[in-house]
Short mmCIF file of C-alpha atoms and ligand atoms in Angstrom, two decimals:
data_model
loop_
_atom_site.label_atom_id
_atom_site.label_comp_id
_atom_site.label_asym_id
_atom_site.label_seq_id
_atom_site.Cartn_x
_atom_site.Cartn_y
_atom_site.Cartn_z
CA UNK A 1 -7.81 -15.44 10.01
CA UNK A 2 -8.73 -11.66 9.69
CA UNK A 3 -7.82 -10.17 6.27
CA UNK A 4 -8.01 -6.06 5.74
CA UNK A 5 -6.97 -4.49 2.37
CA UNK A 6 -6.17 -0.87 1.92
CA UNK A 7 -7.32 1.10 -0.90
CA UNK A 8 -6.57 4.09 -2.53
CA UNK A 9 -4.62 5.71 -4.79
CA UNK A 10 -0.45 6.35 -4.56
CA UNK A 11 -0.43 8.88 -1.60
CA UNK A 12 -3.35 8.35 0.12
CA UNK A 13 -1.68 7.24 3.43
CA UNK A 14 -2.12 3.40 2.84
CA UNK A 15 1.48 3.02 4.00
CA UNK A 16 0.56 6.21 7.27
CA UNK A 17 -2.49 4.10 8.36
CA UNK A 18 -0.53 0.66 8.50
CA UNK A 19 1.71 1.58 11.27
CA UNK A 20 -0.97 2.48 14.13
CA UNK A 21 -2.63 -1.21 12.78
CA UNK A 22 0.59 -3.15 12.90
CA UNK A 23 0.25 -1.72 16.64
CA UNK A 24 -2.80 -3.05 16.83
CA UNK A 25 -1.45 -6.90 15.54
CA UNK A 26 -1.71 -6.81 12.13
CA UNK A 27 1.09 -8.01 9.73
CA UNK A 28 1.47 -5.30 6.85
CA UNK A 29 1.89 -6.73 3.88
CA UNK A 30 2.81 -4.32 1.00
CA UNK A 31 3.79 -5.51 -2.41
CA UNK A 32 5.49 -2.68 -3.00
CA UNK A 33 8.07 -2.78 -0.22
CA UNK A 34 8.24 -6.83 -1.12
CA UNK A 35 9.59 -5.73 -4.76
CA UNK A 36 11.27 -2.82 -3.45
CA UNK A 37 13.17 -5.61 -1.64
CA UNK A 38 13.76 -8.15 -4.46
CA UNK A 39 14.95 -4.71 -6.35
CA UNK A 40 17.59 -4.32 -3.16
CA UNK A 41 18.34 -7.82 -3.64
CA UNK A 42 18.76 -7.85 -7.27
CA UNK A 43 16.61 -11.05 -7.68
CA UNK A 44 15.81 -11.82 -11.73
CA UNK A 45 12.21 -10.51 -10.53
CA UNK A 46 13.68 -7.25 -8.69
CA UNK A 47 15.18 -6.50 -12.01
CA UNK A 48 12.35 -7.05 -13.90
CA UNK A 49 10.40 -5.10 -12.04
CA UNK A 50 12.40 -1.78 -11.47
CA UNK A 51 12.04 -0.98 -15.08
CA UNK A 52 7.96 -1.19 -14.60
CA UNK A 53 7.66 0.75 -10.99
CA UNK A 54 10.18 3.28 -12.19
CA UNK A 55 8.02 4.10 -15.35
CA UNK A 56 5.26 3.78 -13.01
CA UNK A 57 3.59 0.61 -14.66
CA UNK A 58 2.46 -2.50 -12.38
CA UNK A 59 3.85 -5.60 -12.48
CA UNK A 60 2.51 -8.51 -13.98
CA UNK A 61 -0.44 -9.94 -11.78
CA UNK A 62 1.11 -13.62 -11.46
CA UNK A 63 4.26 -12.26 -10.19
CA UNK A 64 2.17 -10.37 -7.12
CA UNK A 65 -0.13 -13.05 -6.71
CA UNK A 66 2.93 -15.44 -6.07
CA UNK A 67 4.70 -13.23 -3.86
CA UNK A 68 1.07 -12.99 -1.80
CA UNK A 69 0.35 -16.77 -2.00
CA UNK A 70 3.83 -17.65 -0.40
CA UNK A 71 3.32 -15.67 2.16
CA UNK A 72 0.17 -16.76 3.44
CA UNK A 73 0.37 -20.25 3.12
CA UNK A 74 1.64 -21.35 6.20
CA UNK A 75 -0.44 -19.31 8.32
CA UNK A 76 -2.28 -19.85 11.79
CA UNK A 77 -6.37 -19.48 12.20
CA UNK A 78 -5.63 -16.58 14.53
CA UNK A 79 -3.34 -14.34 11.86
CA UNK A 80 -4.57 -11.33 10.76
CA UNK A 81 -3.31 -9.32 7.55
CA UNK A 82 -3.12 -6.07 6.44
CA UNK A 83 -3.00 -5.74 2.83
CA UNK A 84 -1.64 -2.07 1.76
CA UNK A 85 -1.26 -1.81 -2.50
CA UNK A 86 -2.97 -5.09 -2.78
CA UNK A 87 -5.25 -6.04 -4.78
CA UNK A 88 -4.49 -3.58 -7.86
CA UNK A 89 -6.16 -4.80 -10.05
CA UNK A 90 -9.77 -7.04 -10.71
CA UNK A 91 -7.68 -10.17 -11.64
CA UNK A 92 -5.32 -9.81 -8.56
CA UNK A 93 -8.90 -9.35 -6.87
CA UNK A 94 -10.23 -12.22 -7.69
CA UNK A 95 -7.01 -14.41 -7.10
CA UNK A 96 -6.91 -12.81 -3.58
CA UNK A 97 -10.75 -13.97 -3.16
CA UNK A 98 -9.98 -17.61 -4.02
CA UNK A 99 -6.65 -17.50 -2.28
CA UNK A 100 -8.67 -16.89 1.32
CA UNK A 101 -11.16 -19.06 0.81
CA UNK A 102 -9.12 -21.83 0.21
CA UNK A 103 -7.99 -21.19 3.30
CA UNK A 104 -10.66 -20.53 5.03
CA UNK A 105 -11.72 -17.07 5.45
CA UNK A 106 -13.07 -14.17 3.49
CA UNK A 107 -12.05 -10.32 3.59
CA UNK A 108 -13.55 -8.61 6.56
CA UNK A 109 -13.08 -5.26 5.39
CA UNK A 110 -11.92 -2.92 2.47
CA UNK A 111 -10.48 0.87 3.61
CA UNK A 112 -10.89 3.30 1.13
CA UNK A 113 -8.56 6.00 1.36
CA UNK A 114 -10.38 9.28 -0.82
CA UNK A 115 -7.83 11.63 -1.28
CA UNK A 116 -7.66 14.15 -4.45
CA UNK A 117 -5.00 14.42 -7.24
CA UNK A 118 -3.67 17.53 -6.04
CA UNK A 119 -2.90 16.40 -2.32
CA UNK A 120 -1.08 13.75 -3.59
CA UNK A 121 1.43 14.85 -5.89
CA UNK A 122 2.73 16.71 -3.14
CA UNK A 123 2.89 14.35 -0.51
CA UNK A 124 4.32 12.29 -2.77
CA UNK A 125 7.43 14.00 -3.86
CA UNK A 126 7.78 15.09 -0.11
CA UNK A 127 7.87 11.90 0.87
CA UNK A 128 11.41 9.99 2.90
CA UNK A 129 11.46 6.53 3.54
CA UNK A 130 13.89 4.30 6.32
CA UNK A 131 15.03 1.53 3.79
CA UNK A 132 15.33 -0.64 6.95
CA UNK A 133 12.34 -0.29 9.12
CA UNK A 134 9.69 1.06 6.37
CA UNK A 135 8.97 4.20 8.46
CA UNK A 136 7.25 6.71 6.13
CA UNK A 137 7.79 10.53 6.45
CA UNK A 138 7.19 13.70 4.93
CA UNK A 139 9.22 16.84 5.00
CA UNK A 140 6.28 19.24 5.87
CA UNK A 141 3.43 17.35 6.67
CA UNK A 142 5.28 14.09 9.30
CA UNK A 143 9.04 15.08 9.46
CA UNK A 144 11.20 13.20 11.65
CA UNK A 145 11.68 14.63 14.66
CA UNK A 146 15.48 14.83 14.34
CA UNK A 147 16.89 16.05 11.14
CA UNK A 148 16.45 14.05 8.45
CA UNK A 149 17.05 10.56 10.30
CA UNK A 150 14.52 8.04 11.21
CA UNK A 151 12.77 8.20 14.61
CA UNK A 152 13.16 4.34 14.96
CA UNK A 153 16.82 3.45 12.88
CA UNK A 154 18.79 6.63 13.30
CA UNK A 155 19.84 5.81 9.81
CA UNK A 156 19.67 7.85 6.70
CA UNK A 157 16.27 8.29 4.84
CA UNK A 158 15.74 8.36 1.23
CA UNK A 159 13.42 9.53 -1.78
CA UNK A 160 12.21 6.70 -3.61
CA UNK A 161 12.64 6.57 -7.66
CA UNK A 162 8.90 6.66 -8.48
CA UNK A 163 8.05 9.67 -6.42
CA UNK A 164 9.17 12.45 -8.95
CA UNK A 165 6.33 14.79 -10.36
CA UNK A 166 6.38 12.89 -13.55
CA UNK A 167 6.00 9.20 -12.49
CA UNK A 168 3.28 10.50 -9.52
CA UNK A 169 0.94 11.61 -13.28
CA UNK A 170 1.71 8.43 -14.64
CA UNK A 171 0.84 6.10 -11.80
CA UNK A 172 -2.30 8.39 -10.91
CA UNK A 173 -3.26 7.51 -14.35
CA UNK A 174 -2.45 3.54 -14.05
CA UNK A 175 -4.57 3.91 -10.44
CA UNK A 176 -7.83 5.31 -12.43
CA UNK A 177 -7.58 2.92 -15.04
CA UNK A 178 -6.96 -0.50 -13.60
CA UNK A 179 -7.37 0.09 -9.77
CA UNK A 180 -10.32 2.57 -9.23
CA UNK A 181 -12.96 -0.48 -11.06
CA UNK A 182 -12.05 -2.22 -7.32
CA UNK A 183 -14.20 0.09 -5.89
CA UNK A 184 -17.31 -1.24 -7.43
CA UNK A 185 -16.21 -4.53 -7.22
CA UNK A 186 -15.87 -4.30 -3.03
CA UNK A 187 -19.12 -2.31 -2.70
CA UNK A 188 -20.78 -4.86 -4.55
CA UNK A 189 -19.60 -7.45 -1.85
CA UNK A 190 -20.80 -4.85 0.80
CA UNK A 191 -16.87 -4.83 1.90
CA UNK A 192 -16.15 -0.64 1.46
CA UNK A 193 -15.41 1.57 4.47
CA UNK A 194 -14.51 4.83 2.97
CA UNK A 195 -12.17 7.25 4.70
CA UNK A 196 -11.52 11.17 4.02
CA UNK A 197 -7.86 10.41 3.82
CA UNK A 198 -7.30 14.38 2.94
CA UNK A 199 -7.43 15.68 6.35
CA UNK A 200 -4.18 15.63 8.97
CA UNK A 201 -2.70 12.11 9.50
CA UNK A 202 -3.86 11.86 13.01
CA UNK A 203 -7.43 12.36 11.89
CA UNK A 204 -7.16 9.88 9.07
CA UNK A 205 -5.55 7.15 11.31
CA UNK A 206 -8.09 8.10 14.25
CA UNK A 207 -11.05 7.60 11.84
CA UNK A 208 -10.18 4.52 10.11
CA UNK A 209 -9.32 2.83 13.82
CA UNK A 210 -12.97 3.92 14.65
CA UNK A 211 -14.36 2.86 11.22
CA UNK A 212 -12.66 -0.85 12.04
CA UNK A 213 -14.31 -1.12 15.48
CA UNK A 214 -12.50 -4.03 17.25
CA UNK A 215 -11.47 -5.96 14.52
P1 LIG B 1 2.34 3.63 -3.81
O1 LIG B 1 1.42 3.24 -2.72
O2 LIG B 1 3.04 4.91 -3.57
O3 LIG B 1 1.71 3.54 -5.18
P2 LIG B 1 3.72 1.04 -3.68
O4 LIG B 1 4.93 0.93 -2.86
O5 LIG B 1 2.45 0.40 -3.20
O6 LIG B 1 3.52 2.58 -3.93
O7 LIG B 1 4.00 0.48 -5.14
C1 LIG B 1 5.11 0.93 -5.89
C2 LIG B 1 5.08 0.29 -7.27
O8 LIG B 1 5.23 -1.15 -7.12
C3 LIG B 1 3.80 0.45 -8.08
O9 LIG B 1 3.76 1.68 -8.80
C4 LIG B 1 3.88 -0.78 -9.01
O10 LIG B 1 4.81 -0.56 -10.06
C5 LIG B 1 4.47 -1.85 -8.08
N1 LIG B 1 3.41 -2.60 -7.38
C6 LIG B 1 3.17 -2.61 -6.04
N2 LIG B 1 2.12 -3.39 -5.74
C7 LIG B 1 1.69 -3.91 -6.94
C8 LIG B 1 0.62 -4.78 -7.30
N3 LIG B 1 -0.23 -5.26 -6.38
N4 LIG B 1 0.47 -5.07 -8.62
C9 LIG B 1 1.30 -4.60 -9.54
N5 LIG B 1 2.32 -3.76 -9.28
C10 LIG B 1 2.52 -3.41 -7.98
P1 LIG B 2 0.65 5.33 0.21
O1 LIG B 2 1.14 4.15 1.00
O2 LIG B 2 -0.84 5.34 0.05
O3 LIG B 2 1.37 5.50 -1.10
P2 LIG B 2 2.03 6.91 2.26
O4 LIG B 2 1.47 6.44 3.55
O5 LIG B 2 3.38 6.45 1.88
O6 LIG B 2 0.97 6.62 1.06
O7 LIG B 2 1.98 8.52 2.28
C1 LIG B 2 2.50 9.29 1.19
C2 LIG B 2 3.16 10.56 1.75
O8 LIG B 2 2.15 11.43 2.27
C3 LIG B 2 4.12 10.31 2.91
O9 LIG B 2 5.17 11.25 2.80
C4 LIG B 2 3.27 10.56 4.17
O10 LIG B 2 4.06 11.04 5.27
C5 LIG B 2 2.32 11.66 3.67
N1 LIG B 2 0.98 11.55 4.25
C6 LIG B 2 0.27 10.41 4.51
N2 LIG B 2 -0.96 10.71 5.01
C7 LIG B 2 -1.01 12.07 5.03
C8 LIG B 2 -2.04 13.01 5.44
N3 LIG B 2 -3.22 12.60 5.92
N4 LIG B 2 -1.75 14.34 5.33
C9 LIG B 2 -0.56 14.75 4.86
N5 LIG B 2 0.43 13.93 4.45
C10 LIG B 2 0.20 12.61 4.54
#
């Protein structure tokens, strides 16, 4: 089992660099599209948790940590995951530690994504979603190539509730607070490949395939 988390702040790319390393076999797993999806499905926990990601606020670590153990516990030696907005905080770290090595394996390799405030409050209100495939766009910097309709779905593509000016300060905020001490924590385990996510997407994807080698 290979395990690769993503780290950085809202906006960094996390969601950008996924798709060339889904090409490349990973399975992306990102808690925030999971919730997004129990939000779509109005699950008890969907509810729940819109009031918290549209105020910008995480959701409670058990309720993540759940979500992540379900999903990887009937998996082969040979998978290999891709964790985007996961861990977020030390105690989701530390679940995530002794979830993997229950099962085996350890993380191979954290991706920090370095990216300034100022970057990424406007990506992040520029940024269009496909509900149904994930695809992520962005008006001026990745625009689809035909209108404003996915490349892949041909379907509509929206603006996600969290991404207004406001909510971007708030979660930038939450990130510094309760995400930014995982830094330290993966350096310490020698884990940390940092990335200069604010430079064109093809760079950033180009560079973190490089920094990754032949995992
Ligand atoms: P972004 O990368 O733009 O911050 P995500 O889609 O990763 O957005 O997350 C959207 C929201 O979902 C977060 O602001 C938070 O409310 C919630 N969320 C996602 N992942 C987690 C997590 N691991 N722990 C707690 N809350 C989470
Ligand atoms: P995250 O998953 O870290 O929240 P996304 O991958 O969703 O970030 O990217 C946020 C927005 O910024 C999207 O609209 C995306 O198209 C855009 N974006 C991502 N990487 C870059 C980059 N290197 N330069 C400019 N815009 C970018």
């Amino acid at each position: 089992m290979k395990v690769v988390v993503l780290l950085g702040p809202p906006g960094a790319g996390k969601g950008t660099v996924a798709e060339v390393l889904v090409d490349k076999g990973f399975k992306h797993i990102s808690t925030g599209d999971l919730l997004r999806e129990q939000i779509r499905l109005e699950t008890p926990l969907g509810i729940e948790a819109k009031k918290l990601m549209d105020a910008g606020q995480f959701v409670r670590d058990d309720v993540v940590v759940g979500m992540i153990r379900d999903l990887m516990k009937d998996s082969g030696a040979d998978a290999k995951f891709l964790f985007d907005g996961f861990p977020r905080t030390l105690v989701q770290a530390e679940k995530l530690d002794e979830l993997i090595g229950s099962l085996g394996a350890t993380i191979e390799h954290v991706v920090q994504l370095e990216c300034p405030a100022e970057s990424i409050v406007e990506r992040l209100i520029g940024r269009r979603t496909c509900e149904k495939c994930g695809s992520v766009y962005h008006v001026t910097f990745n625009p689809p190539s035909n209108g404003d309709v996915c490349d892949v779905e041909g379907c509509a593509l929206t603006q996600r509730a969290d991404d207004t000016e406001e909510t971007v300060r708030k979660r930038l905020e939450v990130y510094a607070e309760r995400t930014a001490p995982l830094i330290t924590y993966y350096e310490v385990a020698g884990l940390i490949l940092k990335i200069n996510a604010d430079q064109p997407i093809v760079d950033v994807r180009a560079d973190v395939v490089k920094a990754l080698g032949k995992v």
